[in-house]
Amino acid sequence: MKKLLTTTILLFAFKTYQAYAQPAYNDTTQYEQNFVPSYKIAAPVSPGVAAQLQQNAVENSIFKIRLDSLQRDIQLDHNEYVQAYINTYLAPNRRNDMARIMGLSKYYFPIYEKAFRDAGIPDEMKYLSIVESALDPNAVSRVGATGPWQFMSSTARIYGLNMNNYVDERRDPIQASYAAAAYLKDAYQEFGDWLLAIASYNCGKNSVERAMQQANATDFWSIRQYLPAETRGYVPAFIATAYVMNFNNAHGITPRECTMRLATDTVMVNKFISINSIARALNIDANELALLNPAYTKRIVNGTTKAPRRMVVPQLEKERYGVLYEVLNGERGEESIPAKAMYASAPVADNESHIKTTHTVKRGETLSRIADKYGVDIEDLRIWNNIRGNKATPGQKLKVSAPNVAAGKSAKAGKELASLGSRSAAEVAGN
């Protein structure tokens, strides 16, 4: 009986040892997913120490090391906010988008780089256009911001971009890039910090100034909590975009082929002519030609003898130059539209004295209806008249056009070429 009792005790002890010796999870993957760092469960560690340990882990990550290697003029910090956007852009459902954008960047980035080089602002600012529009020159936001750099019409006019019935230069990658460069340079001169300049591009300089006053600080991360919700993520998104665009290979993202013609020619057009007509004469796709010239919103190049307009075309074989010359000079019977007829059908043009500048509100009118009537953005109406909401008071006199402030603060615009040239759009920009 004594021997049996001893055997039972030994057997129980062995089974107990076996139970404790088994890992918590048979599936090691599950164990790793449920693993909690010791500093999070050890009772003696204070929350402050835990936070510091967690921050140290972030700072020493491979992402920080890679971002540090990109550091030039703009501060590319790494923290949990930036990492969240990196994770988003590397997610399976976003990888194709990033690959497509990388392909498009082969066309657009040389244009941006030249504009920024001419303006003296950092080259890496080009990534901001991805955050703004995903490199889509025809992008329009819910509040009316337009083009690859998403200018509101009021800001666009301040920085020298023209908008009328035929042209919206906010969509022109060359013109809009010079305007964006001018804005960012102004903002940097005001704040002395590129991240604050970037933040102001999203929410405006006044919002950044208020946040700086509230935080009593002069750097983005210190004032971040006082900025509008969208802007809090805007700068981290910019930094994350810079990371993905430079380290895509490390994450298995292969750029797609660029869908744009990388080799282009530029020609000056001194009459009204449709893009479709030119495309037919050159036997190229009209949509492709329109994408190279997104500023012409009606697919009509509105050139005149006094004010010829620039048009970008795919680079041509030598024998095709003659065809282009003929169509631009009306020698092929292609569709040409008399300028007088065009102006008669839609007389609105930039800087014309007859444009109405005020409107007296009638009973029942809303800001939305008034904006539609004058062809302006409702957000601009609010800004020009210091109005919130969509209500307008009957009898109130509203400004329905932007103040004429562009003359003293226009962005440096690219000089127009006087003749056909075999240069890319990037080479044309700013020359």
CSV table of C-alpha atoms in Angstrom, one decimal:
chain,number,residue,atom,x,y,z
A,1,MET,CA,0.0,0.0,0.0
A,2,LYS,CA,2.8,2.4,0.8
A,3,LYS,CA,4.6,1.5,-2.5
A,4,LEU,CA,1.4,2.2,-4.4
A,5,LEU,CA,1.0,5.6,-2.7
A,6,THR,CA,4.5,6.5,-3.6
A,7,THR,CA,4.0,5.6,-7.2
A,8,THR,CA,0.8,7.6,-7.4
A,9,ILE,CA,2.6,10.7,-6.0
A,10,LEU,CA,5.5,10.3,-8.5
A,11,LEU,CA,3.1,9.9,-11.4
A,12,PHE,CA,1.1,13.0,-10.4
A,13,ALA,CA,4.3,15.0,-10.1
A,14,PHE,CA,5.4,13.9,-13.6
A,15,LYS,CA,2.1,14.8,-15.1
A,16,THR,CA,2.2,18.2,-13.4
A,17,TYR,CA,5.8,18.8,-14.7
A,18,GLN,CA,4.6,17.9,-18.2
A,19,ALA,CA,1.7,20.3,-18.1
A,20,TYR,CA,4.0,23.2,-17.0
A,21,ALA,CA,6.6,22.3,-19.6
A,22,GLN,CA,4.2,22.6,-22.6
A,23,PRO,CA,4.2,25.9,-24.5
A,24,ALA,CA,1.2,28.2,-24.0
A,25,TYR,CA,0.3,27.8,-27.7
A,26,ASN,CA,0.9,24.8,-29.8
A,27,ASP,CA,0.8,27.1,-32.8
A,28,THR,CA,3.8,29.4,-32.5
A,29,THR,CA,2.3,32.0,-34.8
A,30,GLN,CA,-0.6,32.3,-32.4
A,31,TYR,CA,1.9,32.8,-29.6
A,32,GLU,CA,3.7,35.6,-31.4
A,33,GLN,CA,0.4,37.3,-32.2
A,34,ASN,CA,-0.7,37.2,-28.5
A,35,PHE,CA,2.7,37.9,-27.1
A,36,VAL,CA,2.7,41.0,-24.8
A,37,PRO,CA,6.0,42.7,-24.1
A,38,SER,CA,7.0,42.3,-20.4
A,39,TYR,CA,7.1,46.1,-19.8
A,40,LYS,CA,3.3,46.1,-20.5
A,41,ILE,CA,2.5,43.5,-17.8
A,42,ALA,CA,5.1,44.0,-15.2
A,43,ALA,CA,3.5,45.7,-12.2
A,44,PRO,CA,6.5,47.8,-11.0
A,45,VAL,CA,6.9,49.6,-14.4
A,46,SER,CA,5.2,53.1,-14.5
A,47,PRO,CA,3.2,54.2,-17.5
A,48,GLY,CA,5.9,56.8,-18.3
A,49,VAL,CA,8.6,54.2,-18.4
A,50,ALA,CA,6.4,52.0,-20.6
A,51,ALA,CA,5.8,54.8,-23.0
A,52,GLN,CA,9.5,55.6,-23.2
A,53,LEU,CA,10.3,51.9,-23.9
A,54,GLN,CA,7.7,51.8,-26.6
A,55,GLN,CA,9.0,55.0,-28.1
A,56,ASN,CA,12.6,53.6,-28.1
A,57,ALA,CA,11.3,50.6,-30.0
A,58,VAL,CA,9.8,52.8,-32.6
A,59,GLU,CA,12.8,55.0,-33.0
A,60,ASN,CA,15.1,52.1,-33.4
A,61,SER,CA,13.0,50.4,-36.1
A,62,ILE,CA,14.1,49.8,-39.6
A,63,PHE,CA,11.6,52.4,-40.8
A,64,LYS,CA,13.3,55.1,-38.9
A,65,ILE,CA,16.7,54.1,-40.2
A,66,ARG,CA,15.4,54.2,-43.7
A,67,LEU,CA,13.7,57.6,-43.3
A,68,ASP,CA,16.9,59.0,-41.7
A,69,SER,CA,18.7,58.0,-44.8
A,70,LEU,CA,16.4,60.2,-46.9
A,71,GLN,CA,16.8,63.3,-44.7
A,72,ARG,CA,17.9,66.3,-46.7
A,73,ASP,CA,16.1,69.6,-46.3
A,74,ILE,CA,12.7,68.4,-45.0
A,75,GLN,CA,12.5,66.7,-41.6
A,76,LEU,CA,11.2,63.2,-42.2
A,77,ASP,CA,10.4,62.0,-38.7
A,78,HIS,CA,9.2,58.5,-37.8
A,79,ASN,CA,6.6,57.9,-35.1
A,80,GLU,CA,3.4,56.0,-34.6
A,81,TYR,CA,1.4,58.5,-36.8
A,82,VAL,CA,3.8,58.1,-39.7
A,83,GLN,CA,4.0,54.3,-39.3
A,84,ALA,CA,0.2,54.1,-39.4
A,85,TYR,CA,0.2,55.7,-42.9
A,86,ILE,CA,3.1,53.5,-44.0
A,87,ASN,CA,1.1,50.5,-43.0
A,88,THR,CA,-1.9,51.8,-44.9
A,89,TYR,CA,0.0,52.4,-48.1
A,90,LEU,CA,1.7,49.0,-47.9
A,91,ALA,CA,-1.6,47.2,-47.3
A,92,PRO,CA,-2.6,44.6,-50.0
A,93,ASN,CA,-5.5,46.8,-51.2
A,94,ARG,CA,-3.3,49.8,-51.8
A,95,ARG,CA,-0.2,48.3,-53.4
A,96,ASN,CA,-1.6,48.4,-56.9
A,97,ASP,CA,-2.4,52.1,-56.4
A,98,MET,CA,1.1,52.8,-55.3
A,99,ALA,CA,2.6,50.8,-58.2
A,100,ARG,CA,0.4,52.8,-60.7
A,101,ILE,CA,1.4,56.2,-59.1
A,102,MET,CA,5.1,55.2,-59.3
A,103,GLY,CA,4.6,54.7,-63.0
A,104,LEU,CA,3.0,58.1,-63.5
A,105,SER,CA,5.7,59.7,-61.5
A,106,LYS,CA,8.1,59.1,-64.4
A,107,TYR,CA,6.2,61.7,-66.3
A,108,TYR,CA,5.2,64.2,-63.6
A,109,PHE,CA,8.2,64.2,-61.3
A,110,PRO,CA,10.6,65.8,-63.8
A,111,ILE,CA,8.1,68.6,-64.2
A,112,TYR,CA,7.8,69.1,-60.5
A,113,GLU,CA,11.6,68.8,-59.9
A,114,LYS,CA,12.3,71.6,-62.4
A,115,ALA,CA,9.7,73.9,-60.9
A,116,PHE,CA,11.0,73.4,-57.4
A,117,ARG,CA,14.6,73.7,-58.4
A,118,ASP,CA,13.8,77.0,-60.1
A,119,ALA,CA,12.0,78.2,-57.0
A,120,GLY,CA,14.7,77.0,-54.6
A,121,ILE,CA,12.5,74.6,-52.6
A,122,PRO,CA,13.4,71.0,-51.7
A,123,ASP,CA,13.1,68.3,-54.3
A,124,GLU,CA,11.3,65.9,-52.0
A,125,MET,CA,8.3,68.3,-51.9
A,126,LYS,CA,7.2,66.5,-55.1
A,127,TYR,CA,5.7,63.7,-53.0
A,128,LEU,CA,3.0,66.2,-51.7
A,129,SER,CA,1.2,66.0,-55.0
A,130,ILE,CA,0.6,62.3,-54.5
A,131,VAL,CA,-1.1,63.0,-51.2
A,132,GLU,CA,-3.1,65.8,-52.9
A,133,SER,CA,-4.2,64.1,-56.1
A,134,ALA,CA,-2.5,60.8,-56.7
A,135,LEU,CA,-0.9,62.6,-59.7
A,136,ASP,CA,-4.3,63.1,-61.3
A,137,PRO,CA,-4.4,66.5,-63.1
A,138,ASN,CA,-8.2,66.2,-63.4
A,139,ALA,CA,-8.8,65.5,-59.7
A,140,VAL,CA,-11.5,67.7,-58.1
A,141,SER,CA,-12.2,67.6,-54.4
A,142,ARG,CA,-15.6,67.8,-52.7
A,143,VAL,CA,-15.0,71.5,-52.0
A,144,GLY,CA,-13.8,72.3,-55.5
A,145,ALA,CA,-10.0,72.1,-55.1
A,146,THR,CA,-8.7,71.2,-58.5
A,147,GLY,CA,-5.6,69.7,-60.3
A,148,PRO,CA,-2.5,67.8,-59.3
A,149,TRP,CA,-1.8,70.4,-56.6
A,150,GLN,CA,-5.5,70.8,-55.6
A,151,PHE,CA,-5.7,74.6,-55.7
A,152,MET,CA,-8.9,76.4,-54.6
A,153,SER,CA,-9.7,79.1,-57.2
A,154,SER,CA,-9.1,82.0,-54.8
A,155,THR,CA,-5.6,80.8,-53.9
A,156,ALA,CA,-4.9,79.9,-57.5
A,157,ARG,CA,-5.6,83.4,-58.7
A,158,ILE,CA,-3.3,84.8,-56.0
A,159,TYR,CA,-0.5,82.7,-57.3
A,160,GLY,CA,-1.0,83.5,-60.9
A,161,LEU,CA,-3.2,80.7,-62.2
A,162,ASN,CA,-5.9,81.7,-64.7
A,163,MET,CA,-9.4,80.2,-65.0
A,164,ASN,CA,-12.0,81.0,-67.7
A,165,ASN,CA,-14.4,79.2,-69.9
A,166,TYR,CA,-11.7,77.4,-71.8
A,167,VAL,CA,-8.7,77.1,-69.5
A,168,ASP,CA,-8.2,76.0,-65.9
A,169,GLU,CA,-4.5,76.4,-65.2
A,170,ARG,CA,-4.9,74.6,-61.9
A,171,ARG,CA,-4.9,71.4,-64.1
A,172,ASP,CA,-1.7,72.3,-65.9
A,173,PRO,CA,1.1,70.3,-64.3
A,174,ILE,CA,3.7,73.0,-65.3
A,175,GLN,CA,1.8,76.1,-64.3
A,176,ALA,CA,0.3,74.6,-61.2
A,177,SER,CA,3.7,73.3,-60.0
A,178,TYR,CA,5.2,76.8,-60.2
A,179,ALA,CA,2.2,78.1,-58.2
A,180,ALA,CA,2.6,75.4,-55.6
A,181,ALA,CA,6.3,76.1,-55.3
A,182,ALA,CA,5.6,79.8,-54.8
A,183,TYR,CA,3.0,79.1,-52.1
A,184,LEU,CA,5.3,76.7,-50.2
A,185,LYS,CA,8.2,79.1,-50.4
A,186,ASP,CA,6.1,81.9,-49.0
A,187,ALA,CA,4.9,79.6,-46.2
A,188,TYR,CA,8.5,78.5,-45.4
A,189,GLN,CA,9.7,82.1,-45.2
A,190,GLU,CA,6.8,82.8,-42.8
A,191,PHE,CA,7.2,79.8,-40.5
A,192,GLY,CA,10.9,78.8,-41.0
A,193,ASP,CA,9.9,75.1,-41.0
A,194,TRP,CA,9.1,72.9,-44.0
A,195,LEU,CA,6.6,70.7,-42.1
A,196,LEU,CA,4.7,73.7,-41.0
A,197,ALA,CA,4.7,75.0,-44.6
A,198,ILE,CA,3.3,71.6,-45.7
A,199,ALA,CA,0.6,71.8,-43.0
A,200,SER,CA,-0.4,75.3,-44.1
A,201,TYR,CA,-0.8,74.0,-47.7
A,202,ASN,CA,-3.6,71.8,-46.4
A,203,CYS,CA,-5.4,74.1,-43.8
A,204,GLY,CA,-4.1,77.6,-44.6
A,205,LYS,CA,-1.5,79.8,-42.9
A,206,ASN,CA,-4.0,81.3,-40.5
A,207,SER,CA,-4.8,77.9,-39.0
A,208,VAL,CA,-1.2,77.1,-38.5
A,209,GLU,CA,-0.6,80.4,-36.8
A,210,ARG,CA,-3.5,79.9,-34.4
A,211,ALA,CA,-2.2,76.4,-33.6
A,212,MET,CA,1.3,77.8,-32.9
A,213,GLN,CA,-0.2,80.3,-30.5
A,214,GLN,CA,-2.3,77.7,-28.7
A,215,ALA,CA,0.6,75.3,-28.3
A,216,ASN,CA,3.2,78.1,-27.7
A,217,ALA,CA,5.4,76.1,-30.0
A,218,THR,CA,7.0,76.3,-33.4
A,219,ASP,CA,7.2,72.7,-34.7
A,220,PHE,CA,4.6,70.5,-36.3
A,221,TRP,CA,4.5,67.7,-33.8
A,222,SER,CA,4.0,70.1,-30.9
A,223,ILE,CA,1.1,72.0,-32.5
A,224,ARG,CA,-0.4,68.9,-34.2
A,225,GLN,CA,-3.3,68.5,-31.7
A,226,TYR,CA,-4.4,72.1,-32.3
A,227,LEU,CA,-4.7,71.7,-36.1
A,228,PRO,CA,-7.8,70.6,-38.0
A,229,ALA,CA,-8.3,66.8,-38.0
A,230,GLU,CA,-7.4,66.4,-41.7
A,231,THR,CA,-4.1,68.3,-41.3
A,232,ARG,CA,-3.1,66.2,-38.3
A,233,GLY,CA,-2.8,63.3,-40.7
A,234,TYR,CA,-1.6,65.3,-43.7
A,235,VAL,CA,2.0,65.7,-42.7
A,236,PRO,CA,2.4,62.0,-41.6
A,237,ALA,CA,0.9,61.0,-44.9
A,238,PHE,CA,3.5,63.1,-46.8
A,239,ILE,CA,6.3,61.4,-44.9
A,240,ALA,CA,4.9,58.0,-45.4
A,241,THR,CA,4.5,58.6,-49.1
A,242,ALA,CA,8.2,59.6,-49.3
A,243,TYR,CA,9.1,56.4,-47.5
A,244,VAL,CA,7.1,54.1,-49.8
A,245,MET,CA,8.2,55.9,-53.0
A,246,ASN,CA,11.9,55.3,-52.0
A,247,PHE,CA,11.7,51.9,-50.4
A,248,ASN,CA,9.0,50.2,-52.6
A,249,ASN,CA,11.5,47.4,-53.5
A,250,ALA,CA,12.0,46.5,-49.9
A,251,HIS,CA,8.2,45.7,-49.8
A,252,GLY,CA,7.8,44.0,-53.1
A,253,ILE,CA,6.1,46.9,-54.9
A,254,THR,CA,7.1,47.1,-58.6
A,255,PRO,CA,6.3,50.3,-60.4
A,256,ARG,CA,4.0,49.9,-63.4
A,257,GLU,CA,4.9,51.2,-66.8
A,258,CYS,CA,4.0,54.8,-67.3
A,259,THR,CA,0.8,55.3,-69.2
A,260,MET,CA,1.9,58.8,-70.3
A,261,ARG,CA,4.2,59.6,-73.3
A,262,LEU,CA,7.5,60.5,-71.7
A,263,ALA,CA,8.9,62.0,-74.9
A,264,THR,CA,6.9,65.1,-75.9
A,265,ASP,CA,7.0,68.1,-78.2
A,266,THR,CA,5.6,71.6,-77.4
A,267,VAL,CA,4.0,73.9,-79.9
A,268,MET,CA,2.4,77.3,-79.7
A,269,VAL,CA,-1.1,77.6,-81.1
A,270,ASN,CA,-2.4,81.0,-82.3
A,271,LYS,CA,-6.0,80.2,-83.0
A,272,PHE,CA,-9.0,78.3,-81.6
A,273,ILE,CA,-8.7,74.6,-82.6
A,274,SER,CA,-10.1,71.5,-81.0
A,275,ILE,CA,-7.8,68.8,-79.5
A,276,ASN,CA,-9.8,66.2,-81.4
A,277,SER,CA,-9.0,67.8,-84.7
A,278,ILE,CA,-5.3,67.7,-83.9
A,279,ALA,CA,-5.5,64.1,-82.7
A,280,ARG,CA,-7.2,63.0,-86.0
A,281,ALA,CA,-4.5,64.8,-88.1
A,282,LEU,CA,-1.7,63.1,-86.1
A,283,ASN,CA,-3.5,59.8,-85.9
A,284,ILE,CA,-3.2,59.6,-82.1
A,285,ASP,CA,-5.8,59.0,-79.4
A,286,ALA,CA,-7.7,62.1,-78.5
A,287,ASN,CA,-7.9,61.1,-74.9
A,288,GLU,CA,-4.2,60.7,-74.7
A,289,LEU,CA,-3.7,64.2,-76.2
A,290,ALA,CA,-6.3,65.7,-73.8
A,291,LEU,CA,-4.4,64.1,-70.8
A,292,LEU,CA,-1.2,65.8,-72.0
A,293,ASN,CA,-3.1,69.1,-72.0
A,294,PRO,CA,-5.5,68.9,-69.1
A,295,ALA,CA,-5.9,72.7,-68.7
A,296,TYR,CA,-8.1,72.9,-71.8
A,297,THR,CA,-11.4,71.9,-70.1
A,298,LYS,CA,-13.4,71.9,-73.3
A,299,ARG,CA,-10.7,70.3,-75.4
A,300,ILE,CA,-10.3,73.5,-77.3
A,301,VAL,CA,-6.9,75.2,-77.5
A,302,ASN,CA,-7.9,78.9,-77.2
A,303,GLY,CA,-4.9,80.5,-78.8
A,304,THR,CA,-4.9,83.9,-80.5
A,305,THR,CA,-2.2,85.9,-82.4
A,306,LYS,CA,-1.7,88.2,-79.4
A,307,ALA,CA,-1.9,85.4,-76.9
A,308,PRO,CA,-0.8,82.0,-78.3
A,309,ARG,CA,-1.4,79.0,-76.1
A,310,ARG,CA,1.0,76.2,-75.4
A,311,MET,CA,0.1,72.6,-76.4
A,312,VAL,CA,2.0,69.4,-75.6
A,313,VAL,CA,1.9,66.6,-78.1
A,314,PRO,CA,3.7,63.2,-78.2
A,315,GLN,CA,7.1,63.5,-79.8
A,316,LEU,CA,6.7,63.2,-83.5
A,317,GLU,CA,8.7,61.6,-86.3
A,318,LYS,CA,10.2,64.1,-88.6
A,319,GLU,CA,7.8,63.5,-91.4
A,320,ARG,CA,4.9,64.2,-89.0
A,321,TYR,CA,6.0,67.8,-88.3
A,322,GLY,CA,4.7,68.9,-91.6
A,323,VAL,CA,1.2,67.4,-90.9
A,324,LEU,CA,1.1,69.2,-87.6
A,325,TYR,CA,2.2,72.5,-89.2
A,326,GLU,CA,-0.5,72.1,-91.8
A,327,VAL,CA,-3.3,71.5,-89.3
A,328,LEU,CA,-2.2,74.4,-87.1
A,329,ASN,CA,-2.1,76.7,-90.0
A,330,GLY,CA,-5.5,75.6,-91.5
A,331,GLU,CA,-4.0,73.9,-94.6
A,332,ARG,CA,-5.7,70.5,-94.1
A,333,GLY,CA,-9.3,71.7,-93.7
A,334,GLU,CA,-9.3,70.4,-90.2
A,335,GLU,CA,-11.9,71.8,-87.7
A,336,SER,CA,-10.9,75.4,-86.7
A,337,ILE,CA,-13.1,77.6,-84.6
A,338,PRO,CA,-13.2,81.4,-85.1
A,339,ALA,CA,-12.1,83.1,-82.0
A,340,LYS,CA,-14.9,85.7,-82.2
A,341,ALA,CA,-17.5,83.0,-82.4
A,342,MET,CA,-16.1,81.3,-79.4
A,343,TYR,CA,-16.0,84.5,-77.4
A,344,ALA,CA,-19.6,85.3,-78.5
A,345,SER,CA,-20.9,82.0,-77.2
A,346,ALA,CA,-19.2,82.3,-73.9
A,347,PRO,CA,-17.9,85.8,-73.1
A,348,VAL,CA,-16.3,85.2,-69.7
A,349,ALA,CA,-12.6,85.8,-69.7
A,350,ASP,CA,-9.9,86.6,-67.2
A,351,ASN,CA,-9.4,90.3,-66.1
A,352,GLU,CA,-12.2,91.7,-68.3
A,353,SER,CA,-13.7,94.8,-66.8
A,354,HIS,CA,-17.2,93.8,-67.7
A,355,ILE,CA,-17.2,90.8,-65.3
A,356,LYS,CA,-19.7,91.4,-62.5
A,357,THR,CA,-18.0,91.6,-59.1
A,358,THR,CA,-21.0,91.9,-56.7
A,359,HIS,CA,-24.4,90.3,-56.3
A,360,THR,CA,-27.4,91.5,-54.2
A,361,VAL,CA,-29.0,88.5,-52.6
A,362,LYS,CA,-32.7,87.9,-53.4
A,363,ARG,CA,-35.2,86.2,-51.1
A,364,GLY,CA,-34.9,82.5,-51.3
A,365,GLU,CA,-31.4,82.5,-52.8
A,366,THR,CA,-28.6,80.3,-51.3
A,367,LEU,CA,-24.9,80.6,-51.5
A,368,SER,CA,-24.9,77.4,-53.6
A,369,ARG,CA,-27.3,78.9,-56.1
A,370,ILE,CA,-25.4,82.1,-56.3
A,371,ALA,CA,-22.1,80.3,-56.8
A,372,ASP,CA,-23.6,78.3,-59.7
A,373,LYS,CA,-24.9,81.5,-61.3
A,374,TYR,CA,-21.5,83.1,-61.4
A,375,GLY,CA,-19.5,79.9,-62.0
A,376,VAL,CA,-17.4,80.2,-58.8
A,377,ASP,CA,-16.7,77.8,-55.9
A,378,ILE,CA,-19.1,78.1,-52.9
A,379,GLU,CA,-16.0,77.9,-50.6
A,380,ASP,CA,-14.6,81.0,-52.4
A,381,LEU,CA,-17.9,82.9,-51.8
A,382,ARG,CA,-17.6,82.1,-48.1
A,383,ILE,CA,-14.0,83.3,-48.0
A,384,TRP,CA,-14.6,86.5,-50.0
A,385,ASN,CA,-17.6,87.4,-47.8
A,386,ASN,CA,-16.6,86.0,-44.4
A,387,ILE,CA,-19.6,83.7,-44.3
A,388,ARG,CA,-20.2,80.3,-42.6
A,389,GLY,CA,-22.8,77.9,-43.7
A,390,ASN,CA,-24.9,78.1,-46.9
A,391,LYS,CA,-27.3,80.9,-45.9
A,392,ALA,CA,-27.4,84.3,-47.5
A,393,THR,CA,-29.3,87.3,-46.1
A,394,PRO,CA,-31.8,88.9,-48.6
A,395,GLY,CA,-30.5,92.3,-49.5
A,396,GLN,CA,-26.9,91.4,-48.7
A,397,LYS,CA,-24.3,92.5,-51.2
A,398,LEU,CA,-21.9,89.7,-51.9
A,399,LYS,CA,-18.5,89.7,-53.7
A,400,VAL,CA,-18.7,87.2,-56.5
A,401,SER,CA,-15.1,87.5,-57.8
A,402,ALA,CA,-11.7,87.4,-56.2
A,403,PRO,CA,-10.0,90.6,-55.2
A,404,ASN,CA,-7.4,91.6,-57.8
A,405,VAL,CA,-4.3,90.7,-55.8
A,406,ALA,CA,-2.6,88.6,-58.4
A,407,ALA,CA,-0.6,91.4,-60.0
A,408,GLY,CA,1.9,91.8,-57.1
A,409,LYS,CA,2.2,88.2,-56.2
A,410,SER,CA,2.0,86.0,-59.3
A,411,ALA,CA,3.9,82.8,-59.4
A,412,LYS,CA,6.8,82.5,-61.8
A,413,ALA,CA,5.2,81.1,-65.0
A,414,GLY,CA,7.0,79.1,-67.6
A,415,LYS,CA,7.9,81.2,-70.7
A,416,GLU,CA,6.0,80.1,-73.8
A,417,LEU,CA,7.9,78.5,-76.6
A,418,ALA,CA,7.7,80.5,-79.9
A,419,SER,CA,8.1,77.5,-82.1
A,420,LEU,CA,8.0,73.7,-82.3
A,421,GLY,CA,10.6,72.0,-80.1
A,422,SER,CA,11.6,68.5,-79.4
A,423,ARG,CA,11.7,68.8,-75.6
A,424,SER,CA,9.8,67.1,-72.8
A,425,ALA,CA,7.2,69.0,-70.7
A,426,ALA,CA,9.7,69.0,-67.9
A,427,GLU,CA,12.3,70.8,-70.0
A,428,VAL,CA,9.6,73.3,-71.1
A,429,ALA,CA,8.7,74.2,-67.6
A,430,GLY,CA,10.1,77.4,-66.5
A,431,ASN,CA,12.3,78.1,-69.5
